[in-house]
Coordinates of C-alpha atoms in Angstrom, one line a residue:
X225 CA 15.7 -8.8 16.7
X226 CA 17.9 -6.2 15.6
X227 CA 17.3 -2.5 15.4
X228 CA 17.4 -1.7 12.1
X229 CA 14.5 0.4 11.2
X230 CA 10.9 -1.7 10.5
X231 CA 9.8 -2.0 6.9
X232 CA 6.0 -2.6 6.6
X233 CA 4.2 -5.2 4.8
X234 CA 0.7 -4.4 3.8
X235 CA -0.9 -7.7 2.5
X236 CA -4.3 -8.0 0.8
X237 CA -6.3 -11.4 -0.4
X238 CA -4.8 -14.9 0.1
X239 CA -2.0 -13.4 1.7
X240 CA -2.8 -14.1 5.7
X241 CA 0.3 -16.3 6.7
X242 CA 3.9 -16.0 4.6
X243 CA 5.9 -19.0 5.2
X244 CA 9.1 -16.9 4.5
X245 CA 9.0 -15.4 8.1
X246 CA 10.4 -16.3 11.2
X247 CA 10.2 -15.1 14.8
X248 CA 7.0 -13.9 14.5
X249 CA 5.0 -12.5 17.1
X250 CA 1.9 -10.8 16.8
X251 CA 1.0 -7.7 18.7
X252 CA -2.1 -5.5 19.6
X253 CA -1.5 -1.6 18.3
X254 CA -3.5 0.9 19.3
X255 CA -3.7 4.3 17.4
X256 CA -5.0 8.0 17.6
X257 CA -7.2 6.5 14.7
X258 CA -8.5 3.9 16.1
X259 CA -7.4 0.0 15.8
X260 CA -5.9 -1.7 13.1
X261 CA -7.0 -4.3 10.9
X262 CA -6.0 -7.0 13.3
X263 CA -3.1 -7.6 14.8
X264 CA 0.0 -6.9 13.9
X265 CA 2.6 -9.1 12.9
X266 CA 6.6 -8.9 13.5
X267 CA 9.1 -10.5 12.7
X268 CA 11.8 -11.2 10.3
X269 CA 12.7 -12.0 6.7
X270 CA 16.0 -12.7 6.0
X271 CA 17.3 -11.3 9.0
X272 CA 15.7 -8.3 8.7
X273 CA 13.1 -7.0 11.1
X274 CA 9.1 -6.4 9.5
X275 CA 5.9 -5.5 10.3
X276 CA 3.1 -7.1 8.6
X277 CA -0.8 -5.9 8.6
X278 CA -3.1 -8.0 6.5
X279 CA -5.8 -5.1 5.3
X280 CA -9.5 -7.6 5.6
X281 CA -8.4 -8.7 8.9
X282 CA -7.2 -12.8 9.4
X283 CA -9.3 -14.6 7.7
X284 CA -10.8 -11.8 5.2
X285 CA -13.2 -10.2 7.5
X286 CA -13.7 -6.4 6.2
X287 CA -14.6 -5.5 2.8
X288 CA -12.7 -2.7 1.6
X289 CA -14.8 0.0 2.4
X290 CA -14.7 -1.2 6.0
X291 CA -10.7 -1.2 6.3
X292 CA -9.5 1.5 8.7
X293 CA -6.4 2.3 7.0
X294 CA -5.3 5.4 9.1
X295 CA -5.0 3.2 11.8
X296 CA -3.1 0.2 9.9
X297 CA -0.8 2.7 8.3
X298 CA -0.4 4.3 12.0
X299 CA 0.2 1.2 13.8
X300 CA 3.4 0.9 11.0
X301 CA 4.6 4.4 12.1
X302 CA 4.2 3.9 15.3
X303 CA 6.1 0.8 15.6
X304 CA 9.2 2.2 13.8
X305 CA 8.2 1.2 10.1
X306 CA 10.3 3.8 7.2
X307 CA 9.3 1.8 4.3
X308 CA 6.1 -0.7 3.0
X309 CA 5.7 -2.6 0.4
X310 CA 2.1 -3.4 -0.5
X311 CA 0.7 -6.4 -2.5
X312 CA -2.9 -6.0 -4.1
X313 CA -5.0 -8.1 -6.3
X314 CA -6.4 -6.5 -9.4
X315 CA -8.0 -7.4 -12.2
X316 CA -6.4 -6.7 -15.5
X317 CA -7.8 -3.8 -18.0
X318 CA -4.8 -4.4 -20.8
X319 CA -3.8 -7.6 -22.6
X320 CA 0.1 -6.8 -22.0
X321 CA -0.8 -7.4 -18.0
X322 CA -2.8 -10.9 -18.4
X323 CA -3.0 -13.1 -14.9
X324 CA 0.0 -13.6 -13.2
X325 CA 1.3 -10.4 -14.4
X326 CA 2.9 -8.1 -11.3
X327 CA 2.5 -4.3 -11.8
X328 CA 4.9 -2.1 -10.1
X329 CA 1.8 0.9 -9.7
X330 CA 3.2 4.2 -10.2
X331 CA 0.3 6.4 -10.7
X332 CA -3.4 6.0 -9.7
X333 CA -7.1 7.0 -10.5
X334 CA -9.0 7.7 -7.3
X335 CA -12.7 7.1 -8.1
X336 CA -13.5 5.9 -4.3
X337 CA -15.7 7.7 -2.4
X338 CA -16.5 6.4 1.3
X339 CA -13.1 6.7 2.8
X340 CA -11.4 8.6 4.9
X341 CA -8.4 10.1 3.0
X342 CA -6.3 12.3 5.3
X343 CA -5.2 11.7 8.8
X344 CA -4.9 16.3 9.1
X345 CA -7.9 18.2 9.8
X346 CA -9.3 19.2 13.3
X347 CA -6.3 21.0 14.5
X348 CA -3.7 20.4 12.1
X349 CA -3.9 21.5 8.2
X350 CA -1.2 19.9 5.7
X351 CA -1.5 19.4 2.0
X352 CA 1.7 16.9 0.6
X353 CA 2.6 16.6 -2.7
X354 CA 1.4 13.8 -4.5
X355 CA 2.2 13.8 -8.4
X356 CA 4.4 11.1 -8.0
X357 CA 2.7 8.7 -5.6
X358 CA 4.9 6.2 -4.9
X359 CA 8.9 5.9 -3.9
X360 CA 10.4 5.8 -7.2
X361 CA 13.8 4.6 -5.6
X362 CA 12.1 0.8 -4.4
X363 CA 9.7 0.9 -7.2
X364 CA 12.9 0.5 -9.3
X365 CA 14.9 -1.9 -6.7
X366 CA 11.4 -4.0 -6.7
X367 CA 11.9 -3.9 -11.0
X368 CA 15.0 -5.2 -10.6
X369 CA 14.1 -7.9 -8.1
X370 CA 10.9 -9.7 -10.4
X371 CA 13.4 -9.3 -13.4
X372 CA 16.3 -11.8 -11.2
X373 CA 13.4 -13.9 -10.4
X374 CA 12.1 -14.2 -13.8
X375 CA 8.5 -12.9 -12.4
X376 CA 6.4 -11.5 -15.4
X377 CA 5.9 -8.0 -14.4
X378 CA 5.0 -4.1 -15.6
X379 CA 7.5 -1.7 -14.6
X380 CA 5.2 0.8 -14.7
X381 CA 1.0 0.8 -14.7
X382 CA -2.0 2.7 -13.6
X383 CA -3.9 1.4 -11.0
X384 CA -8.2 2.3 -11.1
X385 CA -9.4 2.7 -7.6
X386 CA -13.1 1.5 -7.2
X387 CA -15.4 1.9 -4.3
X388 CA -16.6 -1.9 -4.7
X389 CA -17.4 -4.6 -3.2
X390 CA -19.0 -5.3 -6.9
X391 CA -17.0 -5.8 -9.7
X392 CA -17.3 -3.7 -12.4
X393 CA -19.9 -3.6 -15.4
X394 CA -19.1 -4.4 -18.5
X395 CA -19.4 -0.2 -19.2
X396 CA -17.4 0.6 -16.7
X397 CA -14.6 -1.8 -17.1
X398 CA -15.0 -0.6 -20.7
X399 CA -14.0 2.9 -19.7
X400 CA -11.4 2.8 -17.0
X401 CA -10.0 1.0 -19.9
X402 CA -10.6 4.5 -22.0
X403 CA -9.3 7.1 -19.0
X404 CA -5.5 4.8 -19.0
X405 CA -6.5 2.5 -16.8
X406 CA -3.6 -0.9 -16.7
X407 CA -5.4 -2.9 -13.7
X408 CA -8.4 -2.1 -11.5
X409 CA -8.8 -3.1 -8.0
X410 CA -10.6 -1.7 -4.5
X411 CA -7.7 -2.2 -1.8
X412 CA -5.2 1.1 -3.1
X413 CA -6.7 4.0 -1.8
X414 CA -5.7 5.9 0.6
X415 CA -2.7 4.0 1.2
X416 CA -0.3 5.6 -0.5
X417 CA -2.0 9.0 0.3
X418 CA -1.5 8.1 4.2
X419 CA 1.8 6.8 3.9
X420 CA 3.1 10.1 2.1
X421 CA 1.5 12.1 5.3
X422 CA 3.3 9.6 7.6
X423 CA 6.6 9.9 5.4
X424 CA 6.6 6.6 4.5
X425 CA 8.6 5.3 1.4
X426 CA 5.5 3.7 -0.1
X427 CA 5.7 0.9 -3.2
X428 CA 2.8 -1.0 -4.7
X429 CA 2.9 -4.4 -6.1
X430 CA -0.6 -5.3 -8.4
X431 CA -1.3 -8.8 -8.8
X432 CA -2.9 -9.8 -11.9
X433 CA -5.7 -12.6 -10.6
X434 CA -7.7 -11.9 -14.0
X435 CA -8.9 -9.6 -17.1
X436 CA -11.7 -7.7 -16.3
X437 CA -15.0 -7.9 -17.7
X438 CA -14.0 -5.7 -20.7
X439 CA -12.3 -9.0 -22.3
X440 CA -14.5 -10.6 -24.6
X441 CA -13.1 -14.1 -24.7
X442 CA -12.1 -14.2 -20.2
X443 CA -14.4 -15.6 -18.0
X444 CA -16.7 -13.4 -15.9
X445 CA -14.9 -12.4 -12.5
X446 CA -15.8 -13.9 -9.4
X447 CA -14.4 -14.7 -5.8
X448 CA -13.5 -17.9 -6.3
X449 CA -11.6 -17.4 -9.8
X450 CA -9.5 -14.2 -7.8
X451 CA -8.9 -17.1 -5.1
X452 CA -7.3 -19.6 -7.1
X453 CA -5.1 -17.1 -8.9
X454 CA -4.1 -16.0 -5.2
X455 CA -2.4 -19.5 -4.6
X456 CA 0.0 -19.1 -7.6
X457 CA 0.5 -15.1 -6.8
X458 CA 1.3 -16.3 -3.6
X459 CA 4.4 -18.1 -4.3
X460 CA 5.7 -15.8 -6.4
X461 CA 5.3 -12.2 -3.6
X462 CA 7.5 -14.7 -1.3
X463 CA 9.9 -15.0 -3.2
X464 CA 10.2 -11.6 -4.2
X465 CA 10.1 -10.7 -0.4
X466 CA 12.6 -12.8 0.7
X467 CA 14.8 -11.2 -2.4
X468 CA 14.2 -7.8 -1.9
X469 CA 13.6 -7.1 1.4
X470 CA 17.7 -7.6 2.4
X471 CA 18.0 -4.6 -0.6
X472 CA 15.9 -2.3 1.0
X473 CA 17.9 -1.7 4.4
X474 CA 18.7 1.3 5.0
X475 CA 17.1 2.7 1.5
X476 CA 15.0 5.6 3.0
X477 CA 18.2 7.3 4.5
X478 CA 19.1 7.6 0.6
X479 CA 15.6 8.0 -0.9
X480 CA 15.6 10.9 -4.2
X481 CA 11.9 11.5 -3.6
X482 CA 12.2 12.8 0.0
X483 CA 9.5 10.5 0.9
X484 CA 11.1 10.8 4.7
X485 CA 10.2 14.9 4.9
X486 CA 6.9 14.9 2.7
X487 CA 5.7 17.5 5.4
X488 CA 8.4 19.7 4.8
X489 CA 6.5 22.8 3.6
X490 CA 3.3 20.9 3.8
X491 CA 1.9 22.3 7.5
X492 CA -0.5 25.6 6.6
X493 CA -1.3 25.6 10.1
X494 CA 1.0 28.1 12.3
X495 CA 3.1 25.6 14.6
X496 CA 2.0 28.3 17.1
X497 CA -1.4 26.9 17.0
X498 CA -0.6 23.4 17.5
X499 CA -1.6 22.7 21.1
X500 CA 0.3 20.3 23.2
X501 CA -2.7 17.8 23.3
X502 CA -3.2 18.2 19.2
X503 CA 0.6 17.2 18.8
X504 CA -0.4 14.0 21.0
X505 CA -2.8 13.3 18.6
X506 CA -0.7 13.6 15.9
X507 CA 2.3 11.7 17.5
X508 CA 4.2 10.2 16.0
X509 CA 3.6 11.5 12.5
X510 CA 4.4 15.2 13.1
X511 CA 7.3 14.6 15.7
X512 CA 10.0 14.8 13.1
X513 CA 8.5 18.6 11.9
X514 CA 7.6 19.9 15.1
X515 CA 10.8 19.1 16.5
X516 CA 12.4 21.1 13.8
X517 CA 10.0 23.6 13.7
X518 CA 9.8 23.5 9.9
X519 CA 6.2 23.4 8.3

């Protein structure tokens, strides 16, 4: 393999084996944060070197709750990852998004409540900015991508974050559709919030598997319906992989948000205080700042 920085795959339901890749081989990661979701997969896509972690485990093992996504989003840093792309399924709370629809996320609503959120605390205090939660530089080259492939898709949307693992009532769906809701899902959070701390470039690609229960005239939700969907979905992430992925090289070096210094300025604690076996802990998500000595 070559070595050209990483870029991470996060994949979510129906999405435990991509036919696109090749040279795969999948590895055990171990993190400060404990294990990943399972193992690891690298390998390449169109030449270019990846790291994949599907979030439930192989075979769909942890309900959402359950995923340790510290350590999956660690395991990427720690194996030389600079950007991920991450594909959730979502149900739809607007009629412009119906299923098969791909939302490029760019904002979220955070209504989960059982996770853990940060990988700072116990040694190390750091508060990132967040208004803008996602790279806008590959949410943009991902826009362009879906529009050459002639893959319906929002450019922009606002992804609901619920605790789950049971869909939504009818009331509920009712008003995440009130607060701006434009799909609803349980697999977003903290991803994005981690991969800023880890100064990751971090995109998110929704996949439309159905409306939710707000829509009068849609079928109620259930597993088997968000399965189906999955197959179709499928086919269409490969493809946008295997289109995109080639564009990404080398993005983060350019990247307008500063995804790749998000702790610049973020650190409260004095780098005086930062032990030696506290920065282990941290490694490698605080190298970069500590080696500067900018907080």
């Amino acid at each position: 393999m070559n070595k050209a920085p990483r870029i991470g795959i996060i994949c979510g339901s129906g999405m435990d084996r991509l036919s696109i890749v090749q040279n795969a081989q999948r590895v055990e990661s171990t993190t400060a944060f404990g294990t990943p979701s399972g193992t690891v997969t690298l390998a390449e896509i169109a030449g270019v070197p990846v790291a994949i972690v599907n979030r439930h485990g192989v075979g769909h093992r942890l309900l959402p709750s359950e995923i340790n996504v510290r350590a999956n989003v660690a395991a990427l840093k720690q194996l030389g990852v600079e950007q991920v792309i991450s594909f959730s399924a979502v149900g739809s709370l607007q009629e412009q998004a119906p299923p098969g629809t791909f939302v490029l996320v760019d904002q979220y609503i955070d209504r989960t409540y059982k996770r853990a959120n940060t990988f700072y605390g116990s040694g190390v205090v750091a508060h990132v900015p967040f208004g803008e939660p996602v790279c806008t530089d590959n949410r943009a080259a991902l826009g362009k991508a879906l529009a050459h492939l002639d893959i319906p898709y929002l450019a922009s949307g606002t992804y609901v974050v619920m605790e789950g693992p049971q869909f939504s009532t009818r009331a509920e769906s009712l008003f995440h559709r009130q607060i701006g809701g434009t799909v609803i899902g349980m697999t977003a959070m903290p991803e994005p919030k981690l991969c800023r701390e880890a100064e990751l470039c971090y995109t998110m690609v929704a996949m439309v598997t159905d409306f939710d229960c707000w829509h009068a005239t849609h079928d109620a939700v259930n597993a088997a319906m968000v399965s189906a969907r999955m197959t179709d979905n499928l086919k269409k992430a490969e493809a946008l992989l295997a289109h995109v992925i080639p564009q990404l090289v080398g993005r983060e070096a350019q990247c307008s948000d500063g995804c790749q210094h998000a702790l610049d300025g973020a650190i409260m604690t004095h780098f005086d205080l930062i032990t030696p076996d506290v920065a282990e802990r941290f490694t490698p998500l605080l190298n970069r700042v500590l080696a500067h000595g900018n907080g």
